[in-house]
């Protein structure tokens, strides 16, 4: 059973910000939000994760709403190499529960 | 380069063949995973090994047999597969046991004829 809902696909113009939404309305207080992406014919790649505060790293920013029921992954200046499937996953931070991937959002960056 | 190497990159096998997929990680991690990705489907977790002990078998048919001789190596032995087993098989590892930060290999694209 999916814990997250993402749009199946999105387009973004090269050089513009890509904003990928994710709904996780049933998230628990001890569950983090994780983002991975999978470029065609490769394994998934970790991007970022957060609990309730906004997070930023060299790849992206993660904005989590105050009620934690949704989040947005932001790629500030999308390039053609950012074309990939982006997965939003919720998981408790401790314990031995492996990650479960959903269908994700296929982001196409267009020149 | 993620530090997780999978071989072979591509494999074609008949339904009566026996073959093995190999995964090696050079990251000093203690947990290793097999995932299966069929065309147009989400990644499916198959097996998890934590400190060389199998901790998860996600109702995988017995024609798939994992082996984890040490924390750096993981195998998936295949025998009498079906055409519907054709998929991308991905190996991953994580630090300090089961974790949310996985490092994936590039996968083995398997075709069963």
mmCIF file of C-alpha atoms in Angstrom:
data_model
loop_
_atom_site.group_PDB
_atom_site.id
_atom_site.type_symbol
_atom_site.label_atom_id
_atom_site.label_comp_id
_atom_site.label_asym_id
_atom_site.label_seq_id
_atom_site.Cartn_x
_atom_site.Cartn_y
_atom_site.Cartn_z
ATOM 1 C CA UNK A 1 0.000 0.000 0.000
ATOM 2 C CA UNK A 2 1.395 3.299 -1.167
ATOM 3 C CA UNK A 3 2.220 5.861 1.488
ATOM 4 C CA UNK A 4 2.957 8.575 -1.061
ATOM 5 C CA UNK A 5 1.203 9.998 -4.117
ATOM 6 C CA UNK A 6 3.122 11.598 -6.970
ATOM 7 C CA UNK A 7 2.073 12.792 -10.427
ATOM 8 C CA UNK A 8 3.107 10.215 -13.040
ATOM 9 C CA UNK A 9 4.946 12.711 -15.224
ATOM 10 C CA UNK A 10 6.100 16.327 -15.486
ATOM 11 C CA UNK A 11 7.967 18.481 -17.968
ATOM 12 C CA UNK A 12 10.410 21.257 -17.190
ATOM 13 C CA UNK A 13 12.315 23.656 -19.418
ATOM 14 C CA UNK A 14 16.080 23.461 -19.216
ATOM 15 C CA UNK A 15 17.499 26.077 -16.853
ATOM 16 C CA UNK A 16 14.231 26.540 -14.986
ATOM 17 C CA UNK A 17 13.413 25.220 -11.538
ATOM 18 C CA UNK A 18 11.757 21.819 -11.409
ATOM 19 C CA UNK A 19 9.264 21.464 -8.555
ATOM 20 C CA UNK A 20 8.206 17.881 -7.901
ATOM 21 C CA UNK A 21 5.284 17.444 -5.483
ATOM 22 C CA UNK A 22 4.571 14.527 -3.191
ATOM 23 C CA UNK A 23 1.564 13.883 -0.966
ATOM 24 C CA UNK A 24 2.017 11.817 2.189
ATOM 25 C CA UNK A 25 -1.090 12.633 4.172
ATOM 26 C CA UNK A 26 -0.809 9.579 6.457
ATOM 27 C CA UNK A 27 2.801 10.202 7.466
ATOM 28 C CA UNK A 28 3.607 9.405 11.088
ATOM 29 C CA UNK A 29 5.555 11.605 13.450
ATOM 30 C CA UNK A 30 8.647 9.404 13.285
ATOM 31 C CA UNK A 31 8.720 8.995 9.505
ATOM 32 C CA UNK A 32 11.138 10.836 7.289
ATOM 33 C CA UNK A 33 10.621 11.843 3.656
ATOM 34 C CA UNK A 34 13.268 10.562 1.240
ATOM 35 C CA UNK A 35 13.847 11.350 -2.394
ATOM 36 C CA UNK A 36 15.677 9.196 -4.910
ATOM 37 C CA UNK A 37 15.945 9.412 -8.648
ATOM 38 C CA UNK A 38 16.598 6.838 -11.354
ATOM 39 C CA UNK A 39 18.150 7.833 -14.615
ATOM 40 C CA UNK A 40 17.372 5.466 -17.476
ATOM 41 C CA UNK A 41 19.205 2.129 -17.296
ATOM 42 C CA UNK A 42 20.866 2.958 -13.984
ATOM 43 C CA UNK A 43 20.167 2.166 -10.342
ATOM 44 C CA UNK A 44 18.361 4.730 -8.174
ATOM 45 C CA UNK A 45 20.420 7.509 -6.617
ATOM 46 C CA UNK A 46 19.815 9.102 -3.214
ATOM 47 C CA UNK A 47 19.029 12.818 -3.401
ATOM 48 C CA UNK A 48 17.922 14.164 -0.029
ATOM 49 C CA UNK A 49 15.783 13.451 3.018
ATOM 50 C CA UNK A 50 14.112 15.388 5.833
ATOM 51 C CA UNK A 51 11.803 15.164 8.830
ATOM 52 C CA UNK A 52 10.081 18.516 9.206
ATOM 53 C CA UNK A 53 12.584 21.250 8.473
ATOM 54 C CA UNK A 54 13.460 22.282 4.949
ATOM 55 C CA UNK A 55 16.698 20.764 3.712
ATOM 56 C CA UNK A 56 19.173 21.736 1.014
ATOM 57 C CA UNK A 57 22.214 20.036 -0.429
ATOM 58 C CA UNK A 58 24.274 20.270 -3.594
ATOM 59 C CA UNK A 59 21.651 18.414 -5.601
ATOM 60 C CA UNK A 60 18.302 19.799 -4.475
ATOM 61 C CA UNK A 61 16.099 21.429 -1.857
ATOM 62 C CA UNK A 62 13.320 19.711 0.058
ATOM 63 C CA UNK A 63 10.379 21.763 1.286
ATOM 64 C CA UNK A 64 8.062 20.036 3.765
ATOM 65 C CA UNK A 65 4.748 21.654 4.707
ATOM 66 C CA UNK A 66 4.146 22.527 8.330
ATOM 67 C CA UNK A 67 1.560 19.752 8.735
ATOM 68 C CA UNK A 68 4.030 17.362 7.003
ATOM 69 C CA UNK A 69 1.297 16.028 4.736
ATOM 70 C CA UNK A 70 3.114 17.021 1.581
ATOM 71 C CA UNK A 71 6.520 18.015 0.316
ATOM 72 C CA UNK A 72 8.211 19.421 -2.777
ATOM 73 C CA UNK A 73 11.587 18.534 -4.223
ATOM 74 C CA UNK A 74 13.157 21.478 -6.004
ATOM 75 C CA UNK A 75 15.893 21.209 -8.618
ATOM 76 C CA UNK A 76 16.857 24.895 -8.885
ATOM 77 C CA UNK A 77 18.271 24.884 -12.420
ATOM 78 C CA UNK A 78 17.212 21.743 -14.259
ATOM 79 C CA UNK A 79 19.511 20.335 -16.930
ATOM 80 C CA UNK A 80 18.937 17.625 -19.507
ATOM 81 C CA UNK A 81 20.839 15.219 -17.250
ATOM 82 C CA UNK A 82 18.131 15.643 -14.600
ATOM 83 C CA UNK A 83 15.683 13.747 -16.802
ATOM 84 C CA UNK A 84 14.784 10.747 -14.648
ATOM 85 C CA UNK A 85 12.117 9.088 -12.527
ATOM 86 C CA UNK A 86 11.933 10.729 -9.099
ATOM 87 C CA UNK A 87 10.733 8.689 -6.119
ATOM 88 C CA UNK A 88 9.318 10.117 -2.911
ATOM 89 C CA UNK A 89 9.414 7.610 -0.026
ATOM 90 C CA UNK A 90 8.419 7.809 3.631
ATOM 91 C CA UNK A 91 10.109 5.607 6.186
ATOM 92 C CA UNK A 92 10.839 5.559 9.895
ATOM 93 C CA UNK A 93 14.348 6.731 10.632
ATOM 94 C CA UNK A 94 15.251 3.833 12.892
ATOM 95 C CA UNK A 95 14.561 0.132 12.739
ATOM 96 C CA UNK A 96 15.117 -2.415 10.032
ATOM 97 C CA UNK A 97 12.454 -1.546 7.514
ATOM 98 C CA UNK A 98 13.899 -1.422 4.003
ATOM 99 C CA UNK A 99 12.895 1.272 1.532
ATOM 100 C CA UNK A 100 9.800 0.570 -0.554
ATOM 101 C CA UNK A 101 9.668 2.370 -3.899
ATOM 102 C CA UNK A 102 6.462 3.508 -5.600
ATOM 103 C CA UNK A 103 5.935 4.488 -9.226
ATOM 104 C CA UNK A 104 7.507 7.942 -8.925
ATOM 105 C CA UNK A 105 7.316 10.942 -11.247
ATOM 106 C CA UNK A 106 8.945 10.846 -14.646
ATOM 107 C CA UNK A 107 10.555 14.259 -15.110
ATOM 108 C CA UNK A 108 11.452 15.270 -18.644
ATOM 109 C CA UNK A 109 13.736 18.281 -18.963
ATOM 110 C CA UNK A 110 13.262 19.886 -22.341
ATOM 111 C CA UNK A 111 15.820 22.003 -24.196
ATOM 112 C CA UNK B 1 30.585 5.244 -9.880
ATOM 113 C CA UNK B 2 28.616 4.302 -6.765
ATOM 114 C CA UNK B 3 31.012 1.751 -5.287
ATOM 115 C CA UNK B 4 28.573 -1.084 -6.030
ATOM 116 C CA UNK B 5 29.504 -3.262 -9.005
ATOM 117 C CA UNK B 6 27.169 -5.752 -10.645
ATOM 118 C CA UNK B 7 28.089 -8.401 -13.194
ATOM 119 C CA UNK B 8 27.133 -9.294 -15.791
ATOM 120 C CA UNK B 9 25.547 -6.129 -17.152
ATOM 121 C CA UNK B 10 23.343 -8.128 -19.517
ATOM 122 C CA UNK B 11 22.311 -11.777 -19.418
ATOM 123 C CA UNK B 12 20.223 -13.904 -21.754
ATOM 124 C CA UNK B 13 19.288 -17.352 -20.542
ATOM 125 C CA UNK B 14 16.972 -20.190 -21.406
ATOM 126 C CA UNK B 15 14.370 -21.510 -19.026
ATOM 127 C CA UNK B 16 16.430 -24.602 -18.240
ATOM 128 C CA UNK B 17 19.702 -22.781 -17.596
ATOM 129 C CA UNK B 18 21.373 -22.055 -14.280
ATOM 130 C CA UNK B 19 23.122 -18.732 -13.921
ATOM 131 C CA UNK B 20 24.278 -16.403 -11.158
ATOM 132 C CA UNK B 21 24.277 -12.656 -10.745
ATOM 133 C CA UNK B 22 27.098 -11.110 -8.770
ATOM 134 C CA UNK B 23 27.236 -7.944 -6.708
ATOM 135 C CA UNK B 24 30.275 -6.497 -4.953
ATOM 136 C CA UNK B 25 30.453 -3.358 -2.842
ATOM 137 C CA UNK B 26 33.635 -1.485 -1.956
ATOM 138 C CA UNK B 27 32.062 0.846 0.600
ATOM 139 C CA UNK B 28 32.455 -1.112 3.822
ATOM 140 C CA UNK B 29 28.690 -1.434 4.174
ATOM 141 C CA UNK B 30 26.996 -4.127 6.246
ATOM 142 C CA UNK B 31 23.634 -4.526 4.529
ATOM 143 C CA UNK B 32 22.996 -5.663 0.971
ATOM 144 C CA UNK B 33 19.780 -5.880 -1.032
ATOM 145 C CA UNK B 34 18.338 -7.382 -4.200
ATOM 146 C CA UNK B 35 15.603 -5.453 -5.987
ATOM 147 C CA UNK B 36 13.751 -6.447 -9.158
ATOM 148 C CA UNK B 37 12.451 -3.908 -11.675
ATOM 149 C CA UNK B 38 10.130 -5.224 -14.357
ATOM 150 C CA UNK B 39 9.178 -3.075 -17.306
ATOM 151 C CA UNK B 40 6.876 -0.225 -16.288
ATOM 152 C CA UNK B 41 6.608 -1.457 -12.689
ATOM 153 C CA UNK B 42 8.035 -0.069 -9.449
ATOM 154 C CA UNK B 43 11.128 -1.562 -7.898
ATOM 155 C CA UNK B 44 10.269 -4.664 -5.888
ATOM 156 C CA UNK B 45 12.358 -5.608 -2.878
ATOM 157 C CA UNK B 46 13.421 -9.270 -3.078
ATOM 158 C CA UNK B 47 15.966 -10.009 -0.366
ATOM 159 C CA UNK B 48 17.835 -8.209 2.387
ATOM 160 C CA UNK B 49 21.013 -9.308 4.128
ATOM 161 C CA UNK B 50 22.110 -7.532 7.270
ATOM 162 C CA UNK B 51 25.570 -8.458 8.589
ATOM 163 C CA UNK B 52 25.483 -11.547 6.320
ATOM 164 C CA UNK B 53 22.178 -12.762 7.756
ATOM 165 C CA UNK B 54 19.072 -12.820 5.594
ATOM 166 C CA UNK B 55 16.516 -10.593 7.249
ATOM 167 C CA UNK B 56 13.936 -10.281 4.505
ATOM 168 C CA UNK B 57 12.576 -12.588 1.832
ATOM 169 C CA UNK B 58 9.726 -10.797 0.150
ATOM 170 C CA UNK B 59 7.802 -13.934 -0.940
ATOM 171 C CA UNK B 60 10.264 -14.583 -3.726
ATOM 172 C CA UNK B 61 9.885 -17.894 -5.652
ATOM 173 C CA UNK B 62 12.460 -20.548 -4.835
ATOM 174 C CA UNK B 63 13.887 -20.404 -8.368
ATOM 175 C CA UNK B 64 15.719 -17.326 -7.051
ATOM 176 C CA UNK B 65 18.314 -18.257 -4.441
ATOM 177 C CA UNK B 66 20.432 -15.559 -2.771
ATOM 178 C CA UNK B 67 23.833 -16.060 -1.196
ATOM 179 C CA UNK B 68 25.829 -13.649 0.930
ATOM 180 C CA UNK B 69 29.236 -15.137 1.806
ATOM 181 C CA UNK B 70 30.483 -11.896 3.379
ATOM 182 C CA UNK B 71 29.398 -8.301 3.777
ATOM 183 C CA UNK B 72 31.032 -7.277 0.496
ATOM 184 C CA UNK B 73 29.554 -9.863 -1.843
ATOM 185 C CA UNK B 74 26.043 -10.859 -2.771
ATOM 186 C CA UNK B 75 24.906 -13.404 -5.335
ATOM 187 C CA UNK B 76 21.579 -14.272 -6.866
ATOM 188 C CA UNK B 77 21.460 -17.810 -8.212
ATOM 189 C CA UNK B 78 18.893 -18.404 -10.925
ATOM 190 C CA UNK B 79 17.453 -21.703 -12.127
ATOM 191 C CA UNK B 80 14.455 -22.757 -14.217
ATOM 192 C CA UNK B 81 13.295 -19.188 -14.646
ATOM 193 C CA UNK B 82 10.211 -18.122 -16.537
ATOM 194 C CA UNK B 83 9.954 -15.466 -19.285
ATOM 195 C CA UNK B 84 8.094 -13.202 -16.832
ATOM 196 C CA UNK B 85 11.254 -13.131 -14.721
ATOM 197 C CA UNK B 86 12.876 -10.981 -17.383
ATOM 198 C CA UNK B 87 13.711 -7.713 -15.645
ATOM 199 C CA UNK B 88 16.434 -5.422 -14.383
ATOM 200 C CA UNK B 89 17.930 -6.853 -11.187
ATOM 201 C CA UNK B 90 19.460 -4.245 -8.950
ATOM 202 C CA UNK B 91 21.805 -4.702 -6.029
ATOM 203 C CA UNK B 92 22.218 -2.109 -3.296
ATOM 204 C CA UNK B 93 24.142 -1.688 -0.069
ATOM 205 C CA UNK B 94 23.858 0.529 2.978
ATOM 206 C CA UNK B 95 26.119 1.511 5.831
ATOM 207 C CA UNK B 96 25.859 0.130 9.351
ATOM 208 C CA UNK B 97 23.036 -2.242 8.579
ATOM 209 C CA UNK B 98 19.620 -1.578 7.098
ATOM 210 C CA UNK B 99 19.408 2.105 6.346
ATOM 211 C CA UNK B 100 17.472 4.569 4.294
ATOM 212 C CA UNK B 101 20.519 5.686 2.293
ATOM 213 C CA UNK B 102 21.102 3.036 -0.319
ATOM 214 C CA UNK B 103 23.843 2.866 -2.892
ATOM 215 C CA UNK B 104 22.758 1.004 -6.010
ATOM 216 C CA UNK B 105 24.673 -0.769 -8.711
ATOM 217 C CA UNK B 106 23.822 -0.333 -12.380
ATOM 218 C CA UNK B 107 21.905 -3.592 -12.477
ATOM 219 C CA UNK B 108 21.830 -6.742 -14.588
ATOM 220 C CA UNK B 109 19.333 -6.704 -17.439
ATOM 221 C CA UNK B 110 18.057 -10.276 -17.592
ATOM 222 C CA UNK B 111 16.162 -11.785 -20.500
ATOM 223 C CA UNK B 112 14.674 -15.269 -20.134
ATOM 224 C CA UNK B 113 13.826 -16.969 -23.416
#
